[in-house]
Coordinates of C-alpha atoms in Angstrom, one line a residue:
Chain A
X1062 CA 89.2 -6.3 92.2
X1063 CA 92.5 -6.5 94.0
X1064 CA 95.7 -7.0 92.1
X1065 CA 99.2 -6.5 93.6
X1066 CA 102.4 -6.8 91.8
X1067 CA 105.9 -7.0 93.4
X1068 CA 105.0 -4.8 96.3
X1069 CA 108.1 -3.9 98.4
X1070 CA 108.3 -1.9 101.5
X1071 CA 111.1 -1.0 103.9
X1072 CA 111.1 0.8 107.2
X1073 CA 114.0 3.2 107.4
X1074 CA 116.2 0.8 105.5
X1075 CA 116.2 -1.6 108.4
X1076 CA 113.3 -4.0 107.7
X1077 CA 112.6 -5.0 104.2
X1078 CA 109.4 -6.8 103.0
X1079 CA 108.7 -8.2 99.6
X1080 CA 105.2 -9.4 99.3
X1081 CA 103.9 -12.1 97.0
X1082 CA 101.4 -11.0 94.3
X1083 CA 97.7 -11.1 95.2
X1084 CA 94.9 -11.5 92.7
X1085 CA 91.4 -11.4 94.1
X1086 CA 88.2 -11.4 92.1
X1087 CA 85.0 -9.6 93.1
X1088 CA 82.7 -11.6 95.5
X1089 CA 85.7 -13.5 96.9
X1090 CA 86.9 -13.3 100.5
X1091 CA 90.6 -13.8 101.3
X1092 CA 92.6 -15.0 104.2
X1093 CA 96.2 -13.8 104.4
X1094 CA 98.0 -15.9 106.9
X1095 CA 101.5 -15.6 108.2
X1096 CA 103.8 -15.8 111.2
X1097 CA 104.7 -12.8 113.3
X1098 CA 107.3 -10.5 111.7
X1099 CA 106.5 -11.4 108.1
X1100 CA 104.9 -8.0 107.6
X1101 CA 101.2 -8.8 108.0
X1102 CA 100.3 -5.5 109.5
X1103 CA 102.5 -3.7 107.0
X1104 CA 100.6 -5.4 104.1
X1105 CA 97.3 -4.5 105.6
X1106 CA 98.3 -0.8 106.0
X1107 CA 99.5 -0.9 102.4
X1108 CA 96.1 -2.3 101.2
X1109 CA 94.3 0.3 103.4
X1110 CA 96.4 3.2 101.9
X1111 CA 97.8 4.0 105.3
X1112 CA 101.3 3.3 104.0
X1113 CA 102.7 3.7 100.6
X1114 CA 104.9 1.0 99.1
X1115 CA 108.4 1.8 97.9
X1116 CA 107.9 -0.1 94.6
X1117 CA 105.4 -2.3 92.9
X1118 CA 101.7 -1.7 92.3
X1119 CA 98.6 -2.1 94.3
X1120 CA 95.4 -1.9 92.3
X1121 CA 92.2 -1.8 94.3
X1122 CA 88.9 -1.4 92.6
X1123 CA 90.7 -0.4 89.5
X1124 CA 92.6 2.4 91.3
X1125 CA 96.3 2.5 91.6
X1126 CA 96.9 3.3 95.3
X1127 CA 100.6 4.2 94.8
X1128 CA 99.7 7.0 92.5
X1129 CA 97.3 8.7 95.0
X1130 CA 98.1 11.7 97.2
X1131 CA 97.6 11.3 100.9
X1132 CA 94.4 13.4 100.6
X1133 CA 93.1 11.2 97.8
X1134 CA 93.9 8.1 99.9
X1135 CA 91.9 9.4 102.9
X1136 CA 89.0 10.0 100.6
X1137 CA 89.4 6.6 98.9
X1138 CA 89.5 4.9 102.2
X1139 CA 86.4 6.5 103.6
X1140 CA 84.4 5.6 100.5
X1141 CA 85.7 2.0 100.0
X1142 CA 87.4 0.4 103.0
X1143 CA 86.3 -0.5 106.5
X1144 CA 89.0 -1.6 108.9
X1145 CA 88.7 -3.9 111.9
X1146 CA 91.7 -3.6 114.1
X1147 CA 93.4 -6.2 116.3
X1148 CA 92.6 -4.1 119.3
X1149 CA 89.4 -2.0 119.0
X1150 CA 89.9 1.7 119.1
X1151 CA 87.2 4.3 119.6
X1152 CA 86.8 7.9 120.3
X1153 CA 86.4 7.7 124.1
X1154 CA 84.5 10.9 124.6
X1155 CA 81.7 9.6 122.4
X1156 CA 79.0 7.0 122.9
X1157 CA 78.7 3.9 120.7
X1158 CA 76.1 5.7 118.5
X1159 CA 78.1 8.9 118.3
X1160 CA 81.2 7.0 117.2
X1161 CA 79.2 5.6 114.3
X1162 CA 77.7 9.0 113.6
X1163 CA 81.3 10.5 113.5
X1164 CA 82.3 7.8 111.0
X1165 CA 79.3 8.7 108.9
X1166 CA 80.1 12.4 109.2
X1167 CA 83.6 11.9 108.0
X1168 CA 82.2 10.1 104.9
X1169 CA 79.7 12.9 104.4
X1170 CA 76.8 10.6 105.3
X1171 CA 74.0 10.8 107.8
X1172 CA 71.8 7.8 108.2
X1173 CA 70.6 6.9 111.7
X1174 CA 68.5 4.1 110.4
X1175 CA 71.6 2.4 109.1
X1176 CA 73.3 2.8 112.4
X1177 CA 70.3 1.3 114.1
X1178 CA 70.1 -1.7 111.8
X1179 CA 73.8 -2.4 112.1
X1180 CA 73.7 -2.3 115.8
X1181 CA 70.6 -4.5 115.9
X1182 CA 72.3 -6.9 113.5
X1183 CA 75.3 -7.1 115.8
X1184 CA 73.1 -7.5 118.8
X1185 CA 74.5 -4.4 120.6
X1186 CA 71.6 -2.0 120.0
X1187 CA 70.9 -1.6 123.7
X1188 CA 74.5 -0.3 124.1
X1189 CA 73.9 2.6 121.7
X1190 CA 74.2 5.3 124.3
X1191 CA 77.0 3.8 126.4
X1192 CA 80.5 5.2 126.4
X1193 CA 82.8 2.8 124.7
X1194 CA 84.9 2.3 127.8
X1195 CA 81.8 0.8 129.6
X1196 CA 81.6 -2.1 127.1
X1197 CA 82.9 -5.6 127.6
X1198 CA 85.7 -6.9 125.3
X1199 CA 83.3 -8.8 123.1
X1200 CA 81.0 -5.8 122.8
X1201 CA 84.0 -3.6 121.9
X1202 CA 84.9 -6.0 119.1
X1203 CA 81.3 -5.8 117.7
X1204 CA 81.3 -2.1 117.9
X1205 CA 84.6 -2.0 116.0
X1206 CA 83.0 -4.2 113.3
X1207 CA 80.1 -1.8 113.2
X1208 CA 82.5 1.1 112.7
X1209 CA 84.1 -0.8 109.9
X1210 CA 80.9 -1.4 108.0
X1211 CA 78.8 1.7 108.9
X1212 CA 79.8 3.5 105.7
X1213 CA 79.0 0.6 103.4
X1214 CA 82.5 -0.2 102.3
X1215 CA 83.2 -2.5 99.4
X1216 CA 86.1 -4.0 101.2
X1217 CA 86.5 -4.9 104.9
X1218 CA 90.0 -5.4 106.1
X1219 CA 90.4 -7.2 109.4
X1220 CA 93.7 -7.3 111.3
X1221 CA 94.0 -10.3 113.6
X1222 CA 90.4 -10.2 114.7
X1223 CA 90.5 -13.5 116.5
X1224 CA 94.0 -13.8 117.9
X1225 CA 93.1 -13.4 121.5
X1226 CA 89.9 -15.4 121.5
X1227 CA 89.2 -19.0 122.4
X1228 CA 88.1 -21.5 119.8
X1229 CA 84.4 -21.0 120.5
X1230 CA 84.6 -17.2 120.2
X1231 CA 87.0 -17.4 117.4
X1232 CA 84.6 -19.1 115.1
X1233 CA 81.8 -16.9 116.4
X1234 CA 83.6 -13.7 115.4
X1235 CA 84.7 -14.9 112.0
X1236 CA 81.2 -16.1 111.2
X1237 CA 80.0 -12.7 112.3
X1238 CA 82.4 -10.9 110.1
X1239 CA 81.6 -13.0 107.1
X1240 CA 77.9 -12.6 107.8
X1241 CA 78.2 -8.8 108.0
X1242 CA 80.3 -8.7 104.9
X1243 CA 77.6 -10.7 103.0
X1244 CA 74.7 -8.8 104.6
X1245 CA 76.1 -5.5 103.6
X1246 CA 77.6 -6.5 100.3
X1247 CA 81.3 -6.2 101.1
X1248 CA 84.3 -8.4 100.5
X1249 CA 86.4 -9.5 103.4
X1250 CA 90.1 -9.8 103.7
X1251 CA 91.4 -11.2 107.0
X1252 CA 95.0 -10.9 107.9
X1253 CA 96.1 -13.2 110.7
X1254 CA 98.5 -15.7 112.1
X1255 CA 95.6 -17.7 113.5
X1256 CA 95.5 -20.9 111.5
X1257 CA 92.1 -21.8 113.0
X1258 CA 90.6 -19.5 110.4
X1259 CA 91.8 -21.5 107.4
X1260 CA 88.7 -23.7 107.4
X1261 CA 86.4 -20.6 107.1
X1262 CA 88.0 -19.4 103.8
X1263 CA 88.0 -20.9 100.4
X1264 CA 90.8 -18.7 99.3
X1265 CA 93.9 -18.1 101.3
X1266 CA 97.5 -17.1 100.8
X1267 CA 100.5 -17.6 103.1
X1268 CA 103.1 -14.9 103.5
Chain B
X1417 CA 78.0 14.7 114.7
X1418 CA 80.6 17.0 113.3
X1419 CA 84.2 18.1 114.1
X1420 CA 83.0 21.0 116.2
X1421 CA 80.7 18.8 118.3
X1422 CA 83.5 16.3 118.7
X1423 CA 85.7 19.1 120.0
X1424 CA 83.2 20.0 122.6
X1425 CA 82.6 16.4 123.6
X1426 CA 86.4 16.0 124.0
X1427 CA 86.5 19.0 126.3
X1428 CA 83.7 17.7 128.5
X1429 CA 85.4 14.3 128.5
X1430 CA 88.3 15.9 130.5
X1431 CA 86.4 18.2 132.8
X1432 CA 89.2 18.7 135.3
X1433 CA 92.1 19.7 133.0
X1434 CA 89.7 21.7 130.8
X1435 CA 88.4 23.6 133.7
X1436 CA 91.8 24.5 135.1
X1437 CA 92.8 26.2 131.8
X1438 CA 89.4 27.8 131.6
X1439 CA 89.5 29.1 135.2
X1440 CA 92.9 30.7 134.6
X1441 CA 91.7 32.4 131.5
X1442 CA 88.5 33.5 133.1
X1443 CA 90.5 35.0 135.9
X1444 CA 93.0 36.8 133.6
X1445 CA 90.4 38.1 131.2
X1446 CA 88.0 38.9 134.1
X1447 CA 90.6 41.0 136.0
X1448 CA 91.7 43.0 133.0
X1449 CA 88.2 43.6 131.8
X1450 CA 87.1 44.6 135.4
X1451 CA 90.0 47.1 135.6
X1452 CA 89.1 48.5 132.1
X1453 CA 85.5 48.8 133.0
X1454 CA 86.1 50.4 136.4
X1455 CA 88.7 52.8 135.0
X1456 CA 86.4 53.9 132.2
X1457 CA 83.4 54.2 134.3
X1458 CA 85.1 56.2 137.0
X1459 CA 86.7 58.4 134.4
X1460 CA 83.4 58.9 132.7
X1461 CA 81.7 59.8 135.9
X1462 CA 84.5 62.1 136.9
X1463 CA 84.5 63.8 133.5
X1464 CA 80.8 64.0 133.5
X1465 CA 80.8 65.9 136.8
X1466 CA 83.7 68.1 135.6
X1467 CA 81.7 69.8 132.8
X1468 CA 81.8 73.5 133.0
X1469 CA 84.1 73.8 136.0
X1470 CA 87.5 75.2 135.2
X1471 CA 88.5 76.1 138.7
X1472 CA 87.4 75.7 142.3
X1473 CA 88.1 78.3 145.0
X1474 CA 88.0 77.3 148.6
X1475 CA 89.9 77.4 151.9
X1476 CA 93.6 76.5 151.9
X1477 CA 94.4 72.9 152.2
X1478 CA 94.9 70.0 149.9
X1479 CA 93.8 70.9 146.4
X1480 CA 92.7 67.3 145.7
X1481 CA 90.5 67.4 148.8
X1482 CA 89.0 70.7 147.7
X1483 CA 88.1 69.2 144.3
X1484 CA 86.8 65.9 145.8
X1485 CA 84.7 67.7 148.3
X1486 CA 83.2 70.5 146.2
X1487 CA 83.1 68.9 142.7
X1488 CA 82.5 65.3 143.6
X1489 CA 81.0 65.7 147.0
X1490 CA 83.0 62.7 148.4
X1491 CA 85.4 64.3 150.8
X1492 CA 85.2 66.8 153.7
X1493 CA 85.6 70.4 152.6
X1494 CA 88.9 72.1 153.4
X1495 CA 87.1 74.8 155.4
X1496 CA 85.1 77.9 154.7
X1497 CA 85.9 81.1 153.0
X1498 CA 84.3 84.5 153.5
X1499 CA 81.6 85.5 151.1
X1500 CA 83.1 88.9 150.6
X1501 CA 86.4 87.5 149.4
X1502 CA 84.6 85.1 147.1
X1503 CA 82.7 88.0 145.7
X1504 CA 85.9 89.8 144.8
X1505 CA 87.1 86.9 142.8
X1506 CA 83.8 86.3 141.0
X1507 CA 83.9 90.0 140.0
X1508 CA 87.2 89.5 138.4
X1509 CA 87.1 90.2 134.6
X1510 CA 88.6 86.8 133.8
X1511 CA 85.7 85.0 135.5
X1512 CA 82.9 84.0 133.2
X1513 CA 80.5 82.6 135.7
X1514 CA 80.7 81.4 139.3
X1515 CA 78.6 79.3 141.5
X1516 CA 78.9 79.5 145.3
X1517 CA 78.2 76.4 147.3
X1518 CA 77.9 75.8 151.0
X1519 CA 77.9 72.8 153.1
X1520 CA 76.7 72.3 156.5
X1521 CA 74.3 69.5 157.0
X1522 CA 73.3 66.1 155.9
X1523 CA 70.1 64.2 155.9
X1524 CA 70.7 60.5 156.7
X1525 CA 74.2 60.7 155.1
X1526 CA 73.2 62.6 152.0
X1527 CA 74.7 66.1 151.8
X1528 CA 72.5 69.2 151.9
X1529 CA 74.2 71.7 149.7
X1530 CA 73.3 75.4 149.7
X1531 CA 73.8 76.6 146.2
X1532 CA 72.8 79.2 143.7
X1533 CA 70.2 78.0 141.2
X1534 CA 72.9 78.0 138.5
X1535 CA 74.3 75.0 140.2
X1536 CA 71.4 72.8 139.0
X1537 CA 71.7 74.2 135.5
X1538 CA 75.4 73.4 135.5
X1539 CA 74.5 69.7 135.9
X1540 CA 71.5 70.0 133.6
X1541 CA 69.2 69.1 136.4
X1542 CA 65.5 68.9 135.5
X1543 CA 62.7 69.0 138.0
X1544 CA 60.6 65.9 137.7
X1545 CA 58.0 66.7 140.2
X1546 CA 57.2 69.9 142.2
X1547 CA 59.0 73.2 141.7
X1548 CA 62.1 75.1 142.4
X1549 CA 62.7 76.5 145.9
X1550 CA 61.5 80.0 146.6
X1551 CA 62.0 80.3 150.3
X1552 CA 64.7 79.2 152.7
X1553 CA 64.3 75.7 154.0
X1554 CA 62.8 74.5 150.8
X1555 CA 64.8 71.8 149.1
X1556 CA 65.2 70.0 145.8
X1557 CA 66.1 66.3 146.2
X1558 CA 68.4 64.3 143.8
X1559 CA 67.1 61.1 142.3
X1560 CA 69.3 58.7 144.2
X1561 CA 68.4 60.3 147.5
X1562 CA 64.6 60.1 147.1
X1563 CA 64.8 56.6 145.6
X1564 CA 66.9 55.3 148.4
X1565 CA 65.3 57.1 151.3
X1566 CA 61.8 57.0 149.8
X1567 CA 61.3 60.7 150.0
X1568 CA 58.1 62.2 148.6
X1569 CA 57.1 65.7 147.7
X1570 CA 56.1 67.7 150.7
X1571 CA 58.1 65.5 153.2
X1572 CA 59.9 67.3 156.0
X1573 CA 63.6 66.4 156.4
X1574 CA 65.2 67.0 159.8
X1575 CA 68.9 67.5 159.0
X1576 CA 71.9 66.8 161.2
X1577 CA 75.0 68.8 161.5
X1578 CA 78.1 67.8 159.6
X1579 CA 78.5 65.7 156.5
X1580 CA 78.1 62.3 158.1
X1581 CA 75.1 60.7 159.5
X1582 CA 76.2 60.9 163.1
X1583 CA 76.0 64.6 163.6
X1584 CA 73.9 66.3 166.2
X1585 CA 70.5 67.3 164.8
X1586 CA 69.3 70.8 164.6
X1587 CA 65.9 71.6 166.1
X1588 CA 65.6 74.4 163.6
X1589 CA 66.9 72.3 160.6
X1590 CA 63.7 71.2 159.1
X1591 CA 63.6 71.3 155.4
X1592 CA 60.6 70.9 153.2
X1593 CA 60.8 68.9 150.0
X1594 CA 59.4 71.1 147.2
X1595 CA 60.9 69.4 144.2
X1596 CA 62.3 66.1 143.0
X1597 CA 65.0 66.0 140.3
X1598 CA 65.2 63.7 137.4
X1599 CA 68.2 61.4 137.3
X1600 CA 71.0 63.3 135.6
X1601 CA 73.9 60.8 136.0
X1602 CA 75.9 63.5 137.8
X1603 CA 76.6 64.4 141.4
X1604 CA 73.3 66.2 141.9
X1605 CA 71.6 62.8 141.9
X1606 CA 73.0 62.3 145.3
X1607 CA 72.5 65.7 146.8
X1608 CA 69.8 67.6 148.5
X1609 CA 70.0 71.2 147.2
X1610 CA 68.7 74.3 148.9
X1611 CA 69.2 78.0 148.8
X1612 CA 72.4 79.4 150.4
X1613 CA 70.3 81.4 152.7
X1614 CA 68.9 78.2 154.3
X1615 CA 72.4 77.1 155.3
X1616 CA 73.4 80.5 156.6
X1617 CA 70.2 80.6 158.7
X1618 CA 70.7 77.3 160.3
X1619 CA 74.3 77.9 161.1
X1620 CA 74.1 81.4 162.5
X1621 CA 74.3 80.2 166.0
X1622 CA 76.5 77.3 165.3
X1623 CA 79.3 79.1 163.7
X1624 CA 79.9 81.2 166.7
X1625 CA 80.3 78.1 169.0
X1626 CA 82.6 76.4 166.6
X1627 CA 84.8 79.4 165.9
X1628 CA 85.5 80.0 169.5
X1629 CA 87.6 76.9 169.5
X1630 CA 89.7 78.1 166.5
X1631 CA 91.8 80.8 168.1
X1632 CA 93.6 81.5 164.9
X1633 CA 90.5 82.4 162.9
X1634 CA 88.8 84.3 165.7
X1635 CA 90.5 87.6 165.1
X1636 CA 89.7 87.6 161.5
X1637 CA 86.1 86.9 162.2
X1638 CA 85.9 89.7 164.7
X1639 CA 86.7 92.1 162.0
X1640 CA 84.3 90.7 159.6
X1641 CA 81.4 90.7 162.0
X1642 CA 80.9 94.3 161.4
X1643 CA 80.0 94.2 157.7
X1644 CA 79.4 90.6 156.5
X1645 CA 80.4 87.5 158.4
X1646 CA 78.7 85.1 156.0
X1647 CA 80.8 82.3 154.7
X1648 CA 80.7 79.8 151.8
X1649 CA 82.5 76.5 151.4
X1650 CA 83.7 76.8 147.8
X1651 CA 83.0 78.5 144.6
X1652 CA 83.0 76.8 141.2
X1653 CA 84.3 79.0 138.4
X1654 CA 84.2 79.0 134.7
X1655 CA 86.6 81.3 132.9
X1656 CA 85.8 83.6 130.0
X1657 CA 88.7 82.2 128.1
X1658 CA 90.4 78.8 128.6
X1659 CA 93.7 80.7 128.6
X1660 CA 93.1 82.0 132.1
X1661 CA 93.4 78.6 133.6
X1662 CA 97.2 78.9 133.6
X1663 CA 97.5 82.3 135.2
X1664 CA 94.5 83.0 137.4
X1665 CA 94.7 80.0 139.8
X1666 CA 98.3 80.9 140.6
X1667 CA 97.4 84.5 141.3
X1668 CA 94.8 83.4 143.8
X1669 CA 97.1 81.0 145.5
X1670 CA 99.9 83.5 145.8
X1671 CA 98.1 86.7 146.6
X1672 CA 95.1 85.7 148.7
X1673 CA 94.6 83.3 151.6
X1674 CA 92.2 81.3 149.4
X1675 CA 93.1 78.3 147.5
X1676 CA 92.4 77.8 143.8
X1677 CA 92.5 74.3 142.4
X1678 CA 92.0 73.1 138.8
X1679 CA 89.8 70.0 138.7
X1680 CA 91.1 68.6 135.4
X1681 CA 94.6 68.8 136.7
X1682 CA 93.9 67.3 140.1
X1683 CA 91.9 64.4 138.6
X1684 CA 94.6 63.5 136.1
X1685 CA 97.0 63.6 139.1
X1686 CA 94.7 61.2 141.0
X1687 CA 94.5 58.9 138.0
X1688 CA 98.2 58.8 137.6
X1689 CA 98.4 57.8 141.3
X1690 CA 96.1 54.8 141.1
X1691 CA 97.0 54.2 137.4
X1692 CA 100.2 52.7 138.7
X1693 CA 98.2 50.2 140.8
X1694 CA 96.0 49.4 137.8
X1695 CA 99.0 48.9 135.6
X1696 CA 100.7 46.5 138.0
X1697 CA 97.5 44.5 138.4
X1698 CA 96.9 44.3 134.7
X1699 CA 100.4 43.0 134.1
X1700 CA 99.6 40.3 136.6
X1701 CA 96.4 39.5 134.8
X1702 CA 98.2 39.3 131.5
X1703 CA 100.6 36.9 133.1
X1704 CA 97.7 34.8 134.2
X1705 CA 96.4 34.7 130.7
X1706 CA 99.8 33.6 129.4
X1707 CA 99.9 30.9 132.1
X1708 CA 96.5 29.8 131.0
X1709 CA 97.9 29.5 127.5
X1710 CA 100.6 27.2 128.7
X1711 CA 98.2 25.1 130.7
X1712 CA 96.1 24.8 127.6
X1713 CA 99.1 23.8 125.6
X1714 CA 100.1 21.1 128.1
X1715 CA 96.5 19.8 128.3
X1716 CA 96.3 19.5 124.5
X1717 CA 99.7 18.0 124.3
X1718 CA 99.0 15.3 126.9
X1719 CA 95.6 14.5 125.6
X1720 CA 97.2 14.2 122.1
X1721 CA 99.3 11.4 123.5
X1722 CA 96.5 9.7 125.3
X1723 CA 94.3 10.0 122.3
X1724 CA 96.7 9.0 119.6
X1725 CA 94.9 5.8 118.9
X1726 CA 91.6 7.5 118.5
X1727 CA 93.2 10.1 116.2
X1728 CA 94.6 7.3 114.2
X1729 CA 91.1 5.7 114.1
X1730 CA 89.5 8.9 112.9
X1731 CA 92.1 9.1 110.2
X1732 CA 91.5 5.5 109.1
X1733 CA 87.8 6.3 109.0
X1734 CA 88.9 8.7 106.2
X1735 CA 89.2 12.0 108.0
X1736 CA 92.0 14.2 106.5
X1737 CA 95.0 15.5 108.4
X1738 CA 93.5 18.9 108.1
X1739 CA 90.2 17.9 109.7
X1740 CA 92.0 16.4 112.7
X1741 CA 94.2 19.5 113.1
X1742 CA 91.1 21.7 112.9
X1743 CA 89.5 19.6 115.7
X1744 CA 92.5 20.3 118.0
X1745 CA 92.4 24.0 117.2
X1746 CA 88.6 24.0 117.8
X1747 CA 89.1 22.4 121.1
X1748 CA 91.5 25.1 122.1
X1749 CA 89.4 27.9 120.7
X1750 CA 86.2 26.7 122.3
X1751 CA 87.9 26.9 125.7
X1752 CA 89.5 30.3 125.1
X1753 CA 86.4 31.9 123.7
X1754 CA 84.2 30.6 126.4
X1755 CA 86.9 31.8 128.8
X1756 CA 86.7 35.2 127.3
X1757 CA 82.9 35.2 127.6
X1758 CA 82.9 34.0 131.2
X1759 CA 85.7 36.5 132.0
X1760 CA 83.5 39.3 130.7
X1761 CA 80.6 38.1 132.8
X1762 CA 82.9 37.9 135.8
X1763 CA 83.9 41.5 135.3
X1764 CA 80.3 42.6 134.9
X1765 CA 79.5 41.0 138.2
X1766 CA 82.6 42.6 139.6
X1767 CA 81.5 46.0 138.4
X1768 CA 78.1 45.6 139.9
X1769 CA 79.6 44.5 143.2
X1770 CA 82.1 47.4 143.3
X1771 CA 79.3 49.7 142.2
X1772 CA 77.1 48.6 145.1
X1773 CA 80.0 49.0 147.5
X1774 CA 80.7 52.5 146.2
X1775 CA 77.1 53.5 146.3
X1776 CA 77.0 52.5 149.9
X1777 CA 80.0 54.5 150.9
X1778 CA 80.1 57.5 148.6
X1779 CA 76.8 57.4 146.9
X1780 CA 78.3 56.8 143.5
X1781 CA 76.8 54.5 141.0
X1782 CA 78.6 53.0 138.1
X1783 CA 76.4 50.8 136.0
X1784 CA 77.2 50.2 132.4
X1785 CA 77.5 46.9 130.7
X1786 CA 78.6 48.0 127.3
X1787 CA 81.6 46.3 125.7
X1788 CA 84.6 48.5 125.6
X1789 CA 87.0 48.6 122.6
X1790 CA 89.8 47.3 124.7
X1791 CA 87.6 44.3 125.4
X1792 CA 87.5 43.5 121.7
X1793 CA 91.3 43.4 121.9
X1794 CA 91.0 41.0 124.8
X1795 CA 88.8 38.8 122.6
X1796 CA 91.5 39.0 120.0
X1797 CA 94.1 38.0 122.6
X1798 CA 92.0 35.1 123.8
X1799 CA 91.7 33.8 120.2
X1800 CA 95.4 34.3 119.7
X1801 CA 96.2 32.3 122.9
X1802 CA 93.8 29.6 121.7
X1803 CA 95.5 29.3 118.3
X1804 CA 99.0 29.6 119.5
X1805 CA 98.7 27.0 122.3
X1806 CA 97.0 24.5 120.0
X1807 CA 99.5 25.1 117.1
X1808 CA 102.1 22.6 118.1
X1809 CA 99.6 19.8 119.0
X1810 CA 97.8 20.5 115.8
X1811 CA 101.0 20.2 113.8
X1812 CA 101.8 17.0 115.6
X1813 CA 98.5 15.6 114.7
X1814 CA 99.0 16.7 111.1
X1815 CA 102.3 14.9 110.8
X1816 CA 101.1 11.9 112.7
X1817 CA 102.2 8.5 111.3
X1818 CA 99.0 6.6 111.6
X1819 CA 100.4 3.3 110.4
X1820 CA 103.1 3.4 113.0
X1821 CA 100.7 4.2 115.8
X1822 CA 98.4 1.4 114.8
X1823 CA 101.2 -1.1 114.4
X1824 CA 102.5 -0.3 117.9
X1825 CA 99.1 -1.1 119.4

């Protein structure tokens, strides 16, 4: 399902990253772990099609990302990938529900039942009509998970989802992510420096 | 949810900065549109009342005053002229038709004009109720007058001397309303019209008193007493051929002690005079529109920076660069187009306000809410401002490096 080969990336000839090959089968989750500065975020952006590698190949769901145009990547992303960011971002002028509706609109979907069931599943249904800046930190993180899965992606990419959480919340969040991925039939790739997550994943690679 | 809705939500999310840009635009568009409306309405009114009058003959004085008083009925007359002299002119072979008018009295501020019946035909006046006058002291009443003063057929109006409300009242000046005129959208709407004889009758005694004070004129009048001492205020003339308009007025002004004025010329002179003011004011308004464009640009530019993470988020959700740029341009256009619409509303209220002011002071009414051609240009300008001020932010969003923004977070 995901196969990378000798992926290299450099920022303005200053920073150079060479990533080890990844080979992930369907129905597998993956933990990518690494210290700060080894290019974790870069790798995640490469996998999400937000960046294009300088050389090598990234094959995701049998599509070669390096050969797609920026427009094709946008379209591929909205149909296949959900992203959970380290710090949750939202459209501030919209409510929780409207943020999810916007995500659906971008993917040419419109399904309020799904929004409802996701919010209920994440236990934040009662916050549907709140503006996102009225939410607590934990609620924000759940809404950002909701945003990542609202369009039924085949792959969820999570960037440092637990780095600022205590042990208790850390395991809660990772369990939640895994549950959501299973519930909605998606694979999960978590990229982090947080070694506490190792025990939650069967498969992991170290950068 | 769609991009358009999102734009509107974004605007309402920043009510303060949005409304500043909006207010500036409304002000700019409103002023220009108000000026355009007033200019057109006044010009239309003026032209409407100018139909069929090539020249006005009256006493010496300011030609503009002569026109304003005897064509538009908004200024005091320059004085009176003798009927005999007027007759000489109306018998000239160049004159196609002439209408003599006389002032003297008013009823509660509305002028009572003594005029030949042709006067009503000139303005295409039609009697709505009652009949034409047959005898002296019978009057026809214009639509604005009876509407405002609630005058009915058969009412008796006691006039007062002079053209303003505060004149002394005549005991003998009692007019009987025999007819009401339909609205004609011309000056006769605000006049009370009677036969010339009525006015002469009332002022027979008065004129003597008044002229005793005017030493200069007294001698003249002594002479005229013997044959015909009747006077009129002005005479409206239509030429046989439009060519006469060049030569004839000059002849009168040079060879007689009457004054001839050409309304179309005087009015264009008047418009040139206050056209300068209008021009200055509209430059100012255009400047305001440009400032509103700048303020719009700064708003968008700032909000772009504040919202870069949410832009990046929208992109990671799969929106294309083009969709995001469209959103920015929409935001700007929604503001400028609503600014245009509010500006137009503003100008319409302005017109109504000015109109009510004018009606109060000079009994003129300007009510028209149609959209002028120039206002479509104004719409074009608003759209242009909207596009131009959002262009740079939109391009920035288009070129945005989402990966970098997200990595900095």
